[in-house]
Amino acid sequence: MIEMLTPAEVEQARATGALVGTILHTLRDRVRVGTNLLEIDRWAKAMIEDAGADSCYVDYAPSFGRGPFGHHICTAVNDAVLHGLPHDRVLADGDLLTLDLAVSLDGIAADAAISFVVGTPDPADLALIDATERALAAAIAIAGPGVRTGDLSHAIGTVLDGAGYPVNVEFGGHGIGSTMHQDPHVSNTGRPGRGYTLRPGLLLALEPWVMADTDVLVTDPDGWTLRSATGARTAHTEHTVAITEDGVEVLTLPR
């Protein structure tokens, strides 16, 4: 089922999205060399609870994970890119960290992710991050009523491929609303003119992610964390957007 939100629900999605964006950017400002991943999870938990919101992750138990997830945020480091399970790890200078957060507030969910370097950045890592950010911007730039999901996929894939990165199609963007993961799926590459036609009231979580030299994922023994098969660095950027009568609105910007 593809869920269309009412105007009142879209308004609530704005509040949820702002909360997600604010928490992520607050965490980014707090993280330093020496920060423990479990500390980040505790900070996220406190901010979610203080806002009267609920984590979409704690009880999350999909078929592809060894659920329930049991934590409040995904923390992926270096060659880890998706579903990073927080664990007892202290961040070192130059670590590439992705934080992925989804919460529900008053019954409406929002989902976003940011990647950044802790301490001294490597130019290659910054290029990875930049490619995902540009790919996301390209999809948002063309989103609106009448656009197809394949158009968004093509826009994302064109940027990632142009930057020289292989594209994995196992995981990508998705519908979101009263639950975190819904149809339609939005692959990170695809053919224009194909797929579901976007309509006002649809919420999408668009999330370009790449691995520097492979499109093959491997799963950690924790049953959750997905890494590049070659040990290559990775990056992931995500926003939840709402399709409106006039175009598109990015919901997960910080206030």
mmCIF file of C-alpha atoms in Angstrom:
data_model
loop_
_atom_site.group_PDB
_atom_site.id
_atom_site.type_symbol
_atom_site.label_atom_id
_atom_site.label_comp_id
_atom_site.label_asym_id
_atom_site.label_seq_id
_atom_site.Cartn_x
_atom_site.Cartn_y
_atom_site.Cartn_z
ATOM 1 C CA MET A 1 0.000 0.000 0.000
ATOM 2 C CA ILE A 2 1.154 3.524 -0.807
ATOM 3 C CA GLU A 3 0.010 5.990 1.841
ATOM 4 C CA MET A 4 -1.148 9.507 1.043
ATOM 5 C CA LEU A 5 -1.154 11.941 3.955
ATOM 6 C CA THR A 6 -3.852 14.495 4.623
ATOM 7 C CA PRO A 7 -2.854 18.179 4.918
ATOM 8 C CA ALA A 8 -3.046 17.850 8.718
ATOM 9 C CA GLU A 9 -0.750 14.812 8.624
ATOM 10 C CA VAL A 10 1.724 16.628 6.366
ATOM 11 C CA GLU A 11 1.789 19.432 8.916
ATOM 12 C CA GLN A 12 2.606 16.873 11.604
ATOM 13 C CA ALA A 13 5.308 15.437 9.332
ATOM 14 C CA ARG A 14 6.914 18.887 9.293
ATOM 15 C CA ALA A 15 7.250 18.723 13.087
ATOM 16 C CA THR A 16 8.638 15.196 13.001
ATOM 17 C CA GLY A 17 11.068 16.047 10.230
ATOM 18 C CA ALA A 18 12.346 19.133 12.028
ATOM 19 C CA LEU A 19 12.941 17.017 15.127
ATOM 20 C CA VAL A 20 14.938 14.431 13.179
ATOM 21 C CA GLY A 21 17.028 17.095 11.459
ATOM 22 C CA THR A 22 17.689 18.948 14.700
ATOM 23 C CA ILE A 23 18.749 15.803 16.573
ATOM 24 C CA LEU A 24 21.124 14.745 13.794
ATOM 25 C CA HIS A 25 22.825 18.116 13.587
ATOM 26 C CA THR A 26 23.029 18.401 17.375
ATOM 27 C CA LEU A 27 24.747 15.021 17.452
ATOM 28 C CA ARG A 28 27.118 16.076 14.692
ATOM 29 C CA ASP A 29 28.121 19.111 16.752
ATOM 30 C CA ARG A 30 28.721 16.949 19.838
ATOM 31 C CA VAL A 31 30.724 14.141 18.280
ATOM 32 C CA ARG A 32 34.481 14.404 18.764
ATOM 33 C CA VAL A 33 37.522 12.185 18.503
ATOM 34 C CA GLY A 34 37.124 9.924 21.535
ATOM 35 C CA THR A 35 33.313 9.802 21.447
ATOM 36 C CA ASN A 36 31.895 6.290 21.947
ATOM 37 C CA LEU A 37 29.160 5.043 19.599
ATOM 38 C CA LEU A 38 27.098 3.959 22.621
ATOM 39 C CA GLU A 39 27.332 7.526 23.938
ATOM 40 C CA ILE A 40 25.836 8.790 20.682
ATOM 41 C CA ASP A 41 22.991 6.307 21.083
ATOM 42 C CA ARG A 42 22.339 7.539 24.640
ATOM 43 C CA TRP A 43 22.272 11.155 23.459
ATOM 44 C CA ALA A 44 19.792 10.254 20.706
ATOM 45 C CA LYS A 45 17.584 8.362 23.159
ATOM 46 C CA ALA A 46 17.471 11.328 25.546
ATOM 47 C CA MET A 47 16.572 13.830 22.818
ATOM 48 C CA ILE A 48 13.865 11.579 21.366
ATOM 49 C CA GLU A 49 12.291 11.048 24.783
ATOM 50 C CA ASP A 50 12.552 14.714 25.737
ATOM 51 C CA ALA A 51 10.557 15.577 22.594
ATOM 52 C CA GLY A 52 7.826 13.068 23.445
ATOM 53 C CA ALA A 53 8.671 11.072 20.319
ATOM 54 C CA ASP A 54 9.276 7.364 19.712
ATOM 55 C CA SER A 55 12.238 5.649 18.095
ATOM 56 C CA CYS A 56 11.423 3.735 14.920
ATOM 57 C CA TYR A 57 14.451 1.502 15.513
ATOM 58 C CA VAL A 58 14.302 0.023 19.026
ATOM 59 C CA ASP A 59 11.664 -2.602 18.207
ATOM 60 C CA TYR A 60 12.428 -2.775 14.482
ATOM 61 C CA ALA A 61 12.780 -6.386 13.333
ATOM 62 C CA PRO A 62 12.642 -6.744 9.516
ATOM 63 C CA SER A 63 13.492 -9.918 7.632
ATOM 64 C CA PHE A 64 16.938 -8.630 6.641
ATOM 65 C CA GLY A 65 18.090 -7.903 10.219
ATOM 66 C CA ARG A 66 18.627 -9.909 13.382
ATOM 67 C CA GLY A 67 15.971 -8.011 15.277
ATOM 68 C CA PRO A 68 14.889 -6.262 17.272
ATOM 69 C CA PHE A 69 17.481 -3.555 16.578
ATOM 70 C CA GLY A 70 17.454 -2.453 20.221
ATOM 71 C CA HIS A 71 19.036 0.998 19.765
ATOM 72 C CA HIS A 72 17.841 4.499 18.864
ATOM 73 C CA ILE A 73 20.174 5.451 15.998
ATOM 74 C CA CYS A 74 22.302 3.751 13.337
ATOM 75 C CA THR A 75 26.024 4.493 13.662
ATOM 76 C CA ALA A 76 28.064 3.315 10.653
ATOM 77 C CA VAL A 77 31.840 3.883 10.642
ATOM 78 C CA ASN A 78 34.236 3.863 7.670
ATOM 79 C CA ASP A 79 33.450 0.720 5.613
ATOM 80 C CA ALA A 80 30.053 0.313 7.323
ATOM 81 C CA VAL A 81 27.282 2.101 5.455
ATOM 82 C CA LEU A 82 23.800 0.934 6.505
ATOM 83 C CA HIS A 83 22.062 -0.276 9.679
ATOM 84 C CA GLY A 84 25.164 0.294 11.788
ATOM 85 C CA LEU A 85 24.435 -1.212 15.204
ATOM 86 C CA PRO A 86 25.871 1.002 17.980
ATOM 87 C CA HIS A 87 28.522 -0.832 19.977
ATOM 88 C CA ASP A 88 31.462 -0.121 22.285
ATOM 89 C CA ARG A 89 33.739 1.692 19.836
ATOM 90 C CA VAL A 90 35.610 4.944 20.385
ATOM 91 C CA LEU A 91 35.878 7.181 17.329
ATOM 92 C CA ALA A 92 39.389 7.952 16.107
ATOM 93 C CA ASP A 93 40.750 10.910 14.154
ATOM 94 C CA GLY A 94 39.694 10.610 10.511
ATOM 95 C CA ASP A 95 36.828 8.174 11.029
ATOM 96 C CA LEU A 96 33.981 8.597 8.526
ATOM 97 C CA LEU A 97 30.736 8.398 10.493
ATOM 98 C CA THR A 98 27.171 8.044 9.217
ATOM 99 C CA LEU A 99 24.274 8.739 11.573
ATOM 100 C CA ASP A 100 20.862 7.496 10.398
ATOM 101 C CA LEU A 101 17.809 8.396 12.491
ATOM 102 C CA ALA A 102 14.079 7.710 12.207
ATOM 103 C CA VAL A 103 11.506 8.765 14.786
ATOM 104 C CA SER A 104 7.736 8.953 15.037
ATOM 105 C CA LEU A 105 5.978 11.938 16.602
ATOM 106 C CA ASP A 106 2.201 11.916 17.077
ATOM 107 C CA GLY A 107 1.886 9.011 14.682
ATOM 108 C CA ILE A 108 3.968 10.312 11.747
ATOM 109 C CA ALA A 109 7.536 9.183 11.028
ATOM 110 C CA ALA A 110 10.517 10.906 9.406
ATOM 111 C CA ASP A 111 13.914 9.494 8.437
ATOM 112 C CA ALA A 112 17.244 11.149 7.609
ATOM 113 C CA ALA A 113 20.973 10.454 7.541
ATOM 114 C CA ILE A 114 24.184 12.459 7.482
ATOM 115 C CA SER A 115 27.809 11.449 6.877
ATOM 116 C CA PHE A 116 30.788 13.413 8.154
ATOM 117 C CA VAL A 117 34.429 12.969 9.102
ATOM 118 C CA VAL A 118 35.439 13.049 12.744
ATOM 119 C CA GLY A 119 38.590 15.114 13.162
ATOM 120 C CA THR A 120 40.962 15.369 10.196
ATOM 121 C CA PRO A 121 39.234 14.635 6.866
ATOM 122 C CA ASP A 122 40.676 12.688 3.946
ATOM 123 C CA PRO A 123 39.797 14.356 0.609
ATOM 124 C CA ALA A 124 38.596 11.002 -0.754
ATOM 125 C CA ASP A 125 36.093 10.728 2.094
ATOM 126 C CA LEU A 126 34.845 14.250 1.471
ATOM 127 C CA ALA A 127 34.368 13.370 -2.206
ATOM 128 C CA LEU A 128 32.247 10.355 -1.234
ATOM 129 C CA ILE A 129 30.057 12.451 1.030
ATOM 130 C CA ASP A 130 29.776 15.193 -1.579
ATOM 131 C CA ALA A 131 28.600 12.717 -4.214
ATOM 132 C CA THR A 132 25.743 11.485 -2.014
ATOM 133 C CA GLU A 133 24.738 15.037 -1.139
ATOM 134 C CA ARG A 134 24.741 16.110 -4.795
ATOM 135 C CA ALA A 135 22.775 13.016 -5.793
ATOM 136 C CA LEU A 136 20.133 13.754 -3.174
ATOM 137 C CA ALA A 137 19.941 17.385 -4.289
ATOM 138 C CA ALA A 138 19.494 16.271 -7.908
ATOM 139 C CA ALA A 139 16.521 14.080 -7.016
ATOM 140 C CA ILE A 140 14.912 16.756 -4.856
ATOM 141 C CA ALA A 141 15.360 19.314 -7.624
ATOM 142 C CA ILE A 142 13.097 17.394 -9.997
ATOM 143 C CA ALA A 143 10.586 15.931 -7.505
ATOM 144 C CA GLY A 144 6.943 16.974 -7.686
ATOM 145 C CA PRO A 145 3.491 15.869 -8.855
ATOM 146 C CA GLY A 146 3.597 13.830 -12.066
ATOM 147 C CA VAL A 147 7.260 12.872 -11.685
ATOM 148 C CA ARG A 148 7.928 9.132 -11.562
ATOM 149 C CA THR A 149 10.071 7.255 -9.079
ATOM 150 C CA GLY A 150 12.283 6.186 -11.973
ATOM 151 C CA ASP A 151 13.006 9.852 -12.694
ATOM 152 C CA LEU A 152 14.298 10.278 -9.135
ATOM 153 C CA SER A 153 16.343 7.082 -9.383
ATOM 154 C CA HIS A 154 17.844 8.211 -12.672
ATOM 155 C CA ALA A 155 18.796 11.610 -11.229
ATOM 156 C CA ILE A 156 20.501 9.979 -8.242
ATOM 157 C CA GLY A 157 22.270 7.333 -10.306
ATOM 158 C CA THR A 158 23.519 9.837 -12.867
ATOM 159 C CA VAL A 159 25.366 11.775 -10.170
ATOM 160 C CA LEU A 160 26.777 8.706 -8.409
ATOM 161 C CA ASP A 161 27.874 7.071 -11.654
ATOM 162 C CA GLY A 162 29.338 10.347 -12.881
ATOM 163 C CA ALA A 163 31.422 10.532 -9.713
ATOM 164 C CA GLY A 164 32.796 7.067 -10.468
ATOM 165 C CA TYR A 165 31.062 5.065 -7.754
ATOM 166 C CA PRO A 166 29.299 1.712 -8.233
ATOM 167 C CA VAL A 167 25.636 1.743 -7.232
ATOM 168 C CA ASN A 168 23.977 -0.974 -5.135
ATOM 169 C CA VAL A 169 20.237 -1.465 -5.739
ATOM 170 C CA GLU A 170 19.406 -3.755 -2.791
ATOM 171 C CA PHE A 171 18.592 -0.831 -0.509
ATOM 172 C CA GLY A 172 17.359 2.632 -1.411
ATOM 173 C CA GLY A 173 14.714 5.232 -0.744
ATOM 174 C CA HIS A 174 11.163 4.450 0.300
ATOM 175 C CA GLY A 175 7.760 5.772 1.168
ATOM 176 C CA ILE A 176 7.211 6.851 4.757
ATOM 177 C CA GLY A 177 4.275 8.081 6.824
ATOM 178 C CA SER A 178 2.462 6.346 9.658
ATOM 179 C CA THR A 179 5.218 3.708 9.489
ATOM 180 C CA MET A 180 8.908 4.047 8.658
ATOM 181 C CA HIS A 181 9.264 1.817 5.584
ATOM 182 C CA GLN A 182 6.544 1.797 2.922
ATOM 183 C CA ASP A 183 6.126 1.580 -0.830
ATOM 184 C CA PRO A 184 7.165 2.914 -3.233
ATOM 185 C CA HIS A 185 10.786 1.827 -3.360
ATOM 186 C CA VAL A 186 13.147 4.422 -4.863
ATOM 187 C CA SER A 187 16.292 2.764 -6.171
ATOM 188 C CA ASN A 188 19.516 4.746 -6.322
ATOM 189 C CA THR A 189 19.720 4.184 -10.059
ATOM 190 C CA GLY A 190 17.085 3.572 -12.682
ATOM 191 C CA ARG A 191 15.403 4.526 -15.924
ATOM 192 C CA PRO A 192 13.421 7.745 -16.280
ATOM 193 C CA GLY A 193 9.736 7.578 -17.067
ATOM 194 C CA ARG A 194 9.274 4.358 -15.118
ATOM 195 C CA GLY A 195 7.701 3.542 -11.778
ATOM 196 C CA TYR A 196 5.087 5.118 -9.559
ATOM 197 C CA THR A 197 3.807 8.608 -10.359
ATOM 198 C CA LEU A 198 4.255 11.005 -7.433
ATOM 199 C CA ARG A 199 1.177 12.737 -6.012
ATOM 200 C CA PRO A 200 0.609 15.429 -3.370
ATOM 201 C CA GLY A 201 0.508 13.953 0.120
ATOM 202 C CA LEU A 202 3.190 11.344 -0.570
ATOM 203 C CA LEU A 203 6.201 11.305 1.757
ATOM 204 C CA LEU A 204 9.470 9.825 0.514
ATOM 205 C CA ALA A 205 12.741 9.135 2.279
ATOM 206 C CA LEU A 206 15.377 9.587 -0.436
ATOM 207 C CA GLU A 207 18.770 8.165 0.478
ATOM 208 C CA PRO A 208 21.742 7.980 -1.881
ATOM 209 C CA TRP A 209 24.575 5.897 -0.446
ATOM 210 C CA VAL A 210 27.767 4.594 -1.995
ATOM 211 C CA MET A 211 30.804 2.435 -1.415
ATOM 212 C CA ALA A 212 34.016 3.702 -2.989
ATOM 213 C CA ASP A 213 34.927 0.725 -5.172
ATOM 214 C CA THR A 214 32.206 -1.938 -4.974
ATOM 215 C CA ASP A 215 28.459 -2.486 -5.058
ATOM 216 C CA VAL A 216 28.649 -5.620 -2.894
ATOM 217 C CA LEU A 217 27.560 -5.599 0.742
ATOM 218 C CA VAL A 218 28.498 -7.995 3.542
ATOM 219 C CA THR A 219 26.735 -8.351 6.902
ATOM 220 C CA ASP A 220 28.535 -8.166 10.243
ATOM 221 C CA PRO A 221 28.178 -10.982 12.777
ATOM 222 C CA ASP A 222 25.833 -8.643 14.702
ATOM 223 C CA GLY A 223 23.239 -9.429 12.031
ATOM 224 C CA TRP A 224 22.619 -5.771 11.248
ATOM 225 C CA THR A 225 25.619 -3.717 10.167
ATOM 226 C CA LEU A 226 26.182 -3.715 6.394
ATOM 227 C CA ARG A 227 29.713 -3.076 5.109
ATOM 228 C CA SER A 228 31.467 -2.801 1.764
ATOM 229 C CA ALA A 229 32.767 -6.216 0.699
ATOM 230 C CA THR A 230 36.201 -4.758 -0.064
ATOM 231 C CA GLY A 231 36.593 -2.718 3.122
ATOM 232 C CA ALA A 232 36.251 0.493 1.087
ATOM 233 C CA ARG A 233 34.928 3.660 2.699
ATOM 234 C CA THR A 234 31.272 4.578 2.381
ATOM 235 C CA ALA A 235 28.847 7.499 2.710
ATOM 236 C CA HIS A 236 25.085 7.948 3.063
ATOM 237 C CA THR A 237 22.868 11.046 2.914
ATOM 238 C CA GLU A 238 19.095 11.077 3.393
ATOM 239 C CA HIS A 239 16.143 13.446 3.702
ATOM 240 C CA THR A 240 12.426 12.891 4.082
ATOM 241 C CA VAL A 241 10.488 15.010 1.583
ATOM 242 C CA ALA A 242 6.802 15.711 1.017
ATOM 243 C CA ILE A 243 5.296 15.943 -2.454
ATOM 244 C CA THR A 244 3.127 19.055 -2.529
ATOM 245 C CA GLU A 245 0.731 20.631 -5.028
ATOM 246 C CA ASP A 246 3.533 22.970 -6.127
ATOM 247 C CA GLY A 247 6.524 20.621 -6.007
ATOM 248 C CA VAL A 248 8.438 19.215 -3.068
ATOM 249 C CA GLU A 249 9.287 20.215 0.510
ATOM 250 C CA VAL A 250 12.303 18.947 2.450
ATOM 251 C CA LEU A 251 11.060 18.068 5.940
ATOM 252 C CA THR A 252 14.198 16.925 7.775
ATOM 253 C CA LEU A 253 16.103 20.191 7.907
ATOM 254 C CA PRO A 254 17.110 21.276 11.430
ATOM 255 C CA ARG A 255 15.323 24.101 13.161
#
